[in-house]
Amino acid sequence: MFRTAMRNVLAHKARLLMTVLAVMLGVAFVSGTLVFTNTLSGALQKSSAKGFDQVDVAVTAEVQDDVGDRIVKTPELTQALLERSAKVPGAASAIGVVNGFTAIADKDGKLVGGGFQSQGGNYWGDKDARYPLAAGHAPSGSDEVVIDSRTAERAGYEVGDTVRISVDGPVLTPKITGIFTTDDGNVAAGGSLALFDTATAQTLFGKPGTYDEIDVRAAAGTSQNALKSALDTALPKGEVETVTGEQLADDQAEMISASMSGMKQGLLVFAGIALFVGTFIIANTFTMLVAQRTKELALMRAVGASRRQVTRSVLIEAFVVGTVAGVTGLVAGIGIGAGLRSLLGTLGATVPDGPLVVSAGTVAAALVVGVVITMLAAWLPGRRAAKIPPVAAMSSVHATASTKSLVLRNTLGALFSAAGVAVVLAATSMSGSDGQAPMGIGAVLLILGVFILTPLLSRPLIAAAAPVLRIFGVSGKLARQNSVRNPRRTAATASALMIGLTLITGMTVMAGSLQKSIDKMASSAIRADYVVSMANGNELSAGIDEKLRATDGVTATSPMRNAPGRIDGTTEYLTGVTGSTIGALTDLKVDDGSFKVAGGQVVVDDATAKSHGWKAGSSFTVNFEDGRKQQLTVSGVYEGNELIEGILLDNAALTPHLADPADMRVMVKTSGGTSDATKDRLEKALGSNPAVKVQSKQDLSDEIAQMFTLMLNMLYGLLAMAVIVAVLGVINTLAMSVFERSQEIGMLRAIGLDRRSVKRMVRLESLVISLFGGVLGIGLGVFFGWAAGELLGTSMPTYELVVPWARMAVFLLLAAGVGILAALWPARRASRLNMLAAIKSE
């Protein structure tokens, strides 16, 4: 049986090629993902470990928890504490670390790097071992700065240039006195790093005389643990925490692994989708191969082979195919991993140096996935072939499915589909987090149910295309009959394409609907023309509101100032606004009471009100961060959203309790509405600060839309693998179908069907099957998009379903394109068959 199986593999090399390719692509996706993420993780871990070479023990302030109704402040790391740390037995030296947000503008005044990765800090002394200087000298005084080499290269800066920098206040224009190299992770991710002398950094970041961290170096012969113990003994207990450099490196490595784990899991999900689609191709291929060898298998049964031996021979073939696909997929995956790493570099992302990591786990995963997936998919066709009685198989090459098996299949499919629809509909009525798991289970059940029912659905749906196919005469009629001749084969071929289009359509519906809801939220919640905020989401510097109010054309402003408060033993974040103008700048729907913010009267979002049992007229006591208390009254309850939520009170009541008032954003109303001239005037009033964003409602929506579009394009790219595998499936099915129908095609040619008509017949058959899969996929995708939107709508009141008709038409055209492309080779092969040789074939 083993020799027979191997002979069959060698006899059907061409027909198994597409199956090998389909499995190979899925395996390559899996192994490429593992190689890429392991390589990137290893390089980042190695790079981050270098960053802790100059740290034996790090001293930080211990974060203080809330105590009762008091908000306890975190202690400060002072100069005295630094000097005390340096004198601890076993310490060689100690340096103070200061850091904070620092935006660097390029020569055109635009922000360099991402907002969250634009950092600043202090350069310690004349020679800081953390930041080796590649050119120039250390900064001294407020008019000097040093920047990292990558930022200097991107922005075109050199030593001696003047640079525009924003920290927390007016734009600074210091001179670049030096350029340094660094392994800082933020810089590697595309951010920037600017360093000032220590005194200047402390002043700029609002930390005069204090540090964010104290890094202590151990003397020769002193271990990191021994130095940590000495520091724990010498420094105030309960005020500081100490961590060894080794522990910091381990924690950083663990964090990098965790972040890579999320990326790895996401990519493996898409690899799994491609492999899932590939199982249809494998099952289809082996079903057709077994059907073509029915007489041969029956003869083997007649001369003594058992059912188990017949099944085993098919599985041996699958094992060989899976092994070949696994090995080639592993090799291709290594190439994909290396290519993805290079691609990051060409896209501007800086990847630390490191070797390509091909672990034993990656090799094992590639081989196991290739073999197991192939053998599982081939098991059912092999088992089905073994169950055919030898006498029945001898008399018919194509054993038709029994009525009992079809009834059982359709019943099972109907039950799965009904259960899936019921679970999905039930999940739409749940809250967001509670409904996610049922939604996923229901989606899987429905997809399985539709797949099982696809043979039944193929006849009516393909019959609907008959009027169009009649236009093509005999070729069209034959194409329709061929596509429904074997419903199971048609179903498996179409289902491969259906899976990919279901996911693509569902994501497109979700993305369009979310964008619409965000546009609606911005237009319904905000009346202001502009919203001013920091590029990194941090607090605005003091005085922004005053500068905006003094700008020509500005009619109303309101800063939004956040501060913690203790209410009923829990911390709630209060948002201070200008009570006299907030009504003209927002358009929040009030469900209970009135929208009045003045003195001790506040408005509360519905979620907060529900959690505390408040309604209009309720009173509560708040403990501010300075320890003072005040009784506030709820004047109204409004519908909160992603832009505005929480407790809104007048800044006149909140600000006196704040040691360092700071605004998260400022809303601005102008007399002329939004225009380029107005926006330019506001930006100039703020000093053309690269760190400050002036955004209209449309700008806010466009910014979110850009993120959605980027994410959607990435997902399209990942799902393209599943579509490519589906194309291979259509090619494989048609090619084997042409071989299977060689005699029939020869007869058609003999009675007058020319080569062009044969080509057209095969192409139309492919087109019908692909469109059938496309219609099913788009229909399921719209349903899943709607259901997921209903689930999301429980937490987003402005959610509104948007059906992207134009994109759905494009997806349908994509399915048609797949059919036409997949038919090129099989159609050409069919038209070139020698009619006499084909008629004599079996």
Short mmCIF file of N, CA and C in Angstrom, two decimals, residues 468-569:
data_model
loop_
_atom_site.label_atom_id
_atom_site.label_comp_id
_atom_site.label_asym_id
_atom_site.label_seq_id
_atom_site.Cartn_x
_atom_site.Cartn_y
_atom_site.Cartn_z
N VAL A 468 -28.36 35.39 -17.94
CA VAL A 468 -27.16 36.06 -18.44
C VAL A 468 -26.31 35.08 -19.24
N LEU A 469 -26.23 33.83 -18.76
CA LEU A 469 -25.40 32.84 -19.44
C LEU A 469 -25.96 32.47 -20.81
N ARG A 470 -27.27 32.63 -21.00
CA ARG A 470 -27.86 32.30 -22.30
C ARG A 470 -27.31 33.18 -23.41
N ILE A 471 -26.84 34.37 -23.03
CA ILE A 471 -26.27 35.30 -24.02
C ILE A 471 -25.08 34.65 -24.73
N PHE A 472 -24.37 33.75 -24.01
CA PHE A 472 -23.16 33.14 -24.56
C PHE A 472 -23.46 31.82 -25.27
N GLY A 473 -24.73 31.55 -25.51
CA GLY A 473 -25.12 30.39 -26.29
C GLY A 473 -24.80 29.07 -25.63
N VAL A 474 -24.29 28.13 -26.44
CA VAL A 474 -24.02 26.77 -25.95
C VAL A 474 -22.97 26.80 -24.84
N SER A 475 -21.97 27.65 -24.99
CA SER A 475 -20.91 27.73 -23.96
C SER A 475 -21.50 28.11 -22.61
N GLY A 476 -22.41 29.08 -22.60
CA GLY A 476 -23.02 29.51 -21.36
C GLY A 476 -23.88 28.43 -20.74
N LYS A 477 -24.65 27.71 -21.57
CA LYS A 477 -25.51 26.64 -21.07
C LYS A 477 -24.67 25.51 -20.47
N LEU A 478 -23.61 25.12 -21.18
CA LEU A 478 -22.73 24.07 -20.67
C LEU A 478 -22.03 24.49 -19.38
N ALA A 479 -21.62 25.77 -19.30
CA ALA A 479 -20.95 26.26 -18.09
C ALA A 479 -21.87 26.16 -16.89
N ARG A 480 -23.15 26.52 -17.08
CA ARG A 480 -24.10 26.45 -15.95
C ARG A 480 -24.31 25.00 -15.53
N GLN A 481 -24.45 24.10 -16.49
CA GLN A 481 -24.67 22.69 -16.15
C GLN A 481 -23.43 22.08 -15.47
N ASN A 482 -22.26 22.47 -15.94
CA ASN A 482 -21.03 21.95 -15.33
C ASN A 482 -20.87 22.42 -13.89
N SER A 483 -21.24 23.69 -13.62
CA SER A 483 -21.05 24.26 -12.28
C SER A 483 -21.97 23.64 -11.24
N VAL A 484 -23.11 23.06 -11.68
CA VAL A 484 -24.02 22.43 -10.71
C VAL A 484 -24.00 20.91 -10.81
N ARG A 485 -23.14 20.39 -11.69
CA ARG A 485 -23.07 18.93 -11.87
C ARG A 485 -22.62 18.25 -10.59
N ASN A 486 -21.63 18.83 -9.92
CA ASN A 486 -21.13 18.28 -8.66
C ASN A 486 -21.22 19.37 -7.60
N PRO A 487 -22.39 19.49 -6.93
CA PRO A 487 -22.59 20.60 -5.98
C PRO A 487 -21.55 20.65 -4.86
N ARG A 488 -21.12 19.47 -4.40
CA ARG A 488 -20.16 19.46 -3.30
C ARG A 488 -18.83 20.08 -3.72
N ARG A 489 -18.41 19.75 -4.94
CA ARG A 489 -17.15 20.30 -5.43
C ARG A 489 -17.27 21.81 -5.62
N THR A 490 -18.38 22.23 -6.21
CA THR A 490 -18.63 23.66 -6.40
C THR A 490 -18.66 24.38 -5.06
N ALA A 491 -19.29 23.74 -4.07
CA ALA A 491 -19.41 24.34 -2.74
C ALA A 491 -18.04 24.53 -2.10
N ALA A 492 -17.19 23.50 -2.17
CA ALA A 492 -15.86 23.60 -1.56
C ALA A 492 -15.02 24.67 -2.24
N THR A 493 -15.13 24.75 -3.57
CA THR A 493 -14.36 25.76 -4.31
C THR A 493 -14.84 27.17 -3.98
N ALA A 494 -16.16 27.36 -3.97
CA ALA A 494 -16.72 28.70 -3.70
C ALA A 494 -16.51 29.11 -2.25
N SER A 495 -16.55 28.12 -1.32
CA SER A 495 -16.41 28.45 0.10
C SER A 495 -15.06 29.03 0.43
N ALA A 496 -14.02 28.59 -0.29
CA ALA A 496 -12.68 29.15 -0.05
C ALA A 496 -12.68 30.65 -0.28
N LEU A 497 -13.33 31.08 -1.34
CA LEU A 497 -13.41 32.52 -1.63
C LEU A 497 -14.39 33.21 -0.70
N MET A 498 -15.43 32.49 -0.31
CA MET A 498 -16.45 33.06 0.58
C MET A 498 -15.85 33.51 1.91
N ILE A 499 -14.95 32.71 2.48
CA ILE A 499 -14.36 33.04 3.79
C ILE A 499 -13.64 34.39 3.73
N GLY A 500 -12.77 34.54 2.72
CA GLY A 500 -12.01 35.78 2.60
C GLY A 500 -12.91 36.99 2.42
N LEU A 501 -13.91 36.90 1.53
CA LEU A 501 -14.79 38.04 1.28
C LEU A 501 -15.72 38.33 2.45
N THR A 502 -16.07 37.32 3.23
CA THR A 502 -16.86 37.55 4.45
C THR A 502 -16.11 38.47 5.40
N LEU A 503 -14.85 38.15 5.64
CA LEU A 503 -14.05 38.96 6.57
C LEU A 503 -13.79 40.35 6.01
N ILE A 504 -13.45 40.44 4.73
CA ILE A 504 -13.17 41.75 4.13
C ILE A 504 -14.41 42.64 4.17
N THR A 505 -15.57 42.08 3.79
CA THR A 505 -16.81 42.87 3.77
C THR A 505 -17.21 43.28 5.18
N GLY A 506 -17.12 42.35 6.13
CA GLY A 506 -17.50 42.67 7.51
C GLY A 506 -16.67 43.79 8.08
N MET A 507 -15.36 43.76 7.84
CA MET A 507 -14.48 44.83 8.35
C MET A 507 -14.78 46.16 7.66
N THR A 508 -15.09 46.12 6.38
CA THR A 508 -15.40 47.36 5.66
C THR A 508 -16.68 47.99 6.18
N VAL A 509 -17.69 47.18 6.44
CA VAL A 509 -18.95 47.69 7.00
C VAL A 509 -18.69 48.31 8.37
N MET A 510 -17.90 47.62 9.20
CA MET A 510 -17.60 48.12 10.54
C MET A 510 -16.84 49.44 10.48
N ALA A 511 -15.81 49.51 9.62
CA ALA A 511 -14.99 50.72 9.54
C ALA A 511 -15.82 51.91 9.06
N GLY A 512 -16.64 51.72 8.02
CA GLY A 512 -17.47 52.81 7.51
C GLY A 512 -18.49 53.28 8.53
N SER A 513 -19.08 52.33 9.26
CA SER A 513 -20.09 52.68 10.26
C SER A 513 -19.46 53.42 11.44
N LEU A 514 -18.28 52.97 11.86
CA LEU A 514 -17.59 53.65 12.97
C LEU A 514 -17.22 55.08 12.58
N GLN A 515 -16.73 55.24 11.36
CA GLN A 515 -16.37 56.59 10.91
C GLN A 515 -17.59 57.50 10.89
N LYS A 516 -18.71 56.98 10.42
CA LYS A 516 -19.95 57.76 10.39
C LYS A 516 -20.38 58.14 11.80
N SER A 517 -20.26 57.21 12.74
CA SER A 517 -20.68 57.49 14.11
C SER A 517 -19.77 58.52 14.77
N ILE A 518 -18.48 58.49 14.42
CA ILE A 518 -17.55 59.47 14.99
C ILE A 518 -17.83 60.86 14.41
N ASP A 519 -18.10 60.91 13.10
CA ASP A 519 -18.48 62.19 12.48
C ASP A 519 -19.73 62.75 13.16
N LYS A 520 -20.69 61.87 13.39
CA LYS A 520 -21.95 62.27 14.00
C LYS A 520 -21.73 62.73 15.44
N MET A 521 -20.84 62.01 16.15
CA MET A 521 -20.54 62.36 17.53
C MET A 521 -19.90 63.74 17.61
N ALA A 522 -18.94 63.99 16.70
CA ALA A 522 -18.25 65.29 16.72
C ALA A 522 -19.21 66.42 16.39
N SER A 523 -20.09 66.20 15.41
CA SER A 523 -21.01 67.27 15.01
C SER A 523 -22.12 67.48 16.02
N SER A 524 -22.53 66.40 16.71
CA SER A 524 -23.64 66.55 17.65
C SER A 524 -23.20 66.98 19.04
N ALA A 525 -21.97 66.65 19.43
CA ALA A 525 -21.52 66.96 20.79
C ALA A 525 -20.80 68.30 20.89
N ILE A 526 -20.22 68.76 19.79
CA ILE A 526 -19.39 69.97 19.85
C ILE A 526 -19.95 71.05 18.91
N ARG A 527 -20.16 72.24 19.47
CA ARG A 527 -20.52 73.40 18.65
C ARG A 527 -19.30 74.26 18.36
N ALA A 528 -18.22 74.02 19.08
CA ALA A 528 -17.01 74.81 18.90
C ALA A 528 -16.48 74.62 17.48
N ASP A 529 -15.81 75.63 16.97
CA ASP A 529 -15.22 75.54 15.64
C ASP A 529 -13.89 74.80 15.66
N TYR A 530 -13.14 74.99 16.77
CA TYR A 530 -11.82 74.37 16.86
C TYR A 530 -11.61 73.79 18.26
N VAL A 531 -10.77 72.74 18.30
CA VAL A 531 -10.32 72.16 19.57
C VAL A 531 -8.80 72.20 19.56
N VAL A 532 -8.21 72.79 20.58
CA VAL A 532 -6.75 72.93 20.69
C VAL A 532 -6.25 71.93 21.73
N SER A 533 -5.23 71.15 21.36
CA SER A 533 -4.68 70.14 22.27
C SER A 533 -3.21 69.90 21.94
N MET A 534 -2.54 69.13 22.79
CA MET A 534 -1.14 68.79 22.56
C MET A 534 -1.04 67.59 21.63
N ALA A 535 0.01 67.51 20.84
CA ALA A 535 0.19 66.43 19.87
C ALA A 535 0.32 65.08 20.54
N ASN A 536 0.84 65.05 21.78
CA ASN A 536 1.03 63.77 22.47
C ASN A 536 -0.07 63.47 23.47
N GLY A 537 -1.11 64.31 23.52
CA GLY A 537 -2.21 64.07 24.44
C GLY A 537 -1.94 64.54 25.85
N ASN A 538 -0.80 65.17 26.11
CA ASN A 538 -0.50 65.68 27.44
C ASN A 538 -1.21 67.02 27.68
N GLU A 539 -0.94 67.57 28.85
CA GLU A 539 -1.60 68.83 29.22
C GLU A 539 -1.00 70.01 28.46
N LEU A 540 -1.86 70.98 28.15
CA LEU A 540 -1.40 72.21 27.52
C LEU A 540 -0.69 73.08 28.54
N SER A 541 0.18 73.93 28.07
CA SER A 541 0.88 74.84 28.97
C SER A 541 -0.08 75.94 29.44
N ALA A 542 0.25 76.54 30.55
CA ALA A 542 -0.59 77.60 31.11
C ALA A 542 -0.62 78.80 30.17
N GLY A 543 -1.76 79.46 30.11
CA GLY A 543 -1.88 80.68 29.33
C GLY A 543 -2.41 80.49 27.93
N ILE A 544 -2.63 79.26 27.51
CA ILE A 544 -3.14 79.01 26.15
C ILE A 544 -4.52 79.63 25.99
N ASP A 545 -5.37 79.44 27.00
CA ASP A 545 -6.75 79.97 26.91
C ASP A 545 -6.74 81.48 26.78
N GLU A 546 -5.88 82.15 27.56
CA GLU A 546 -5.81 83.62 27.50
C GLU A 546 -5.36 84.10 26.12
N LYS A 547 -4.38 83.42 25.53
CA LYS A 547 -3.89 83.81 24.21
C LYS A 547 -4.97 83.64 23.14
N LEU A 548 -5.74 82.57 23.26
CA LEU A 548 -6.80 82.33 22.29
C LEU A 548 -7.92 83.35 22.42
N ARG A 549 -8.28 83.69 23.66
CA ARG A 549 -9.35 84.68 23.88
C ARG A 549 -8.97 86.04 23.35
N ALA A 550 -7.66 86.32 23.34
CA ALA A 550 -7.19 87.63 22.88
C ALA A 550 -7.01 87.69 21.36
N THR A 551 -7.26 86.57 20.68
CA THR A 551 -7.07 86.52 19.22
C THR A 551 -8.29 87.10 18.50
N ASP A 552 -8.03 87.86 17.44
CA ASP A 552 -9.12 88.46 16.65
C ASP A 552 -10.05 87.39 16.11
N GLY A 553 -11.36 87.64 16.21
CA GLY A 553 -12.35 86.73 15.67
C GLY A 553 -12.82 85.66 16.63
N VAL A 554 -12.15 85.49 17.78
CA VAL A 554 -12.57 84.48 18.76
C VAL A 554 -13.69 85.05 19.62
N THR A 555 -14.83 84.36 19.66
CA THR A 555 -15.99 84.86 20.41
C THR A 555 -16.18 84.14 21.74
N ALA A 556 -15.70 82.90 21.86
CA ALA A 556 -15.87 82.16 23.12
C ALA A 556 -14.82 81.06 23.21
N THR A 557 -14.34 80.81 24.42
CA THR A 557 -13.41 79.70 24.66
C THR A 557 -13.78 79.03 25.97
N SER A 558 -13.34 77.81 26.11
CA SER A 558 -13.48 77.11 27.39
C SER A 558 -12.40 76.06 27.50
N PRO A 559 -11.49 76.23 28.45
CA PRO A 559 -10.51 75.17 28.69
C PRO A 559 -11.18 73.99 29.37
N MET A 560 -10.68 72.79 29.13
CA MET A 560 -11.17 71.60 29.81
C MET A 560 -10.04 71.09 30.69
N ARG A 561 -10.24 71.29 32.00
CA ARG A 561 -9.17 71.10 32.99
C ARG A 561 -9.50 69.88 33.85
N ASN A 562 -8.64 68.88 33.84
CA ASN A 562 -8.90 67.64 34.58
C ASN A 562 -8.20 67.64 35.93
N ALA A 563 -8.89 67.08 36.94
CA ALA A 563 -8.31 66.94 38.28
C ALA A 563 -9.02 65.81 39.01
N PRO A 564 -8.28 65.06 39.85
CA PRO A 564 -8.93 63.98 40.60
C PRO A 564 -9.69 64.52 41.81
N GLY A 565 -10.70 63.81 42.21
CA GLY A 565 -11.45 64.14 43.43
C GLY A 565 -11.96 62.87 44.06
N ARG A 566 -12.10 62.87 45.38
CA ARG A 566 -12.60 61.69 46.09
C ARG A 566 -14.08 61.89 46.39
N ILE A 567 -14.91 60.94 45.91
CA ILE A 567 -16.35 61.00 46.13
C ILE A 567 -16.80 59.63 46.62
N ASP A 568 -17.38 59.60 47.81
CA ASP A 568 -17.87 58.34 48.40
C ASP A 568 -16.78 57.28 48.45
N GLY A 569 -15.54 57.70 48.75
CA GLY A 569 -14.44 56.76 48.91
C GLY A 569 -13.79 56.29 47.63
#
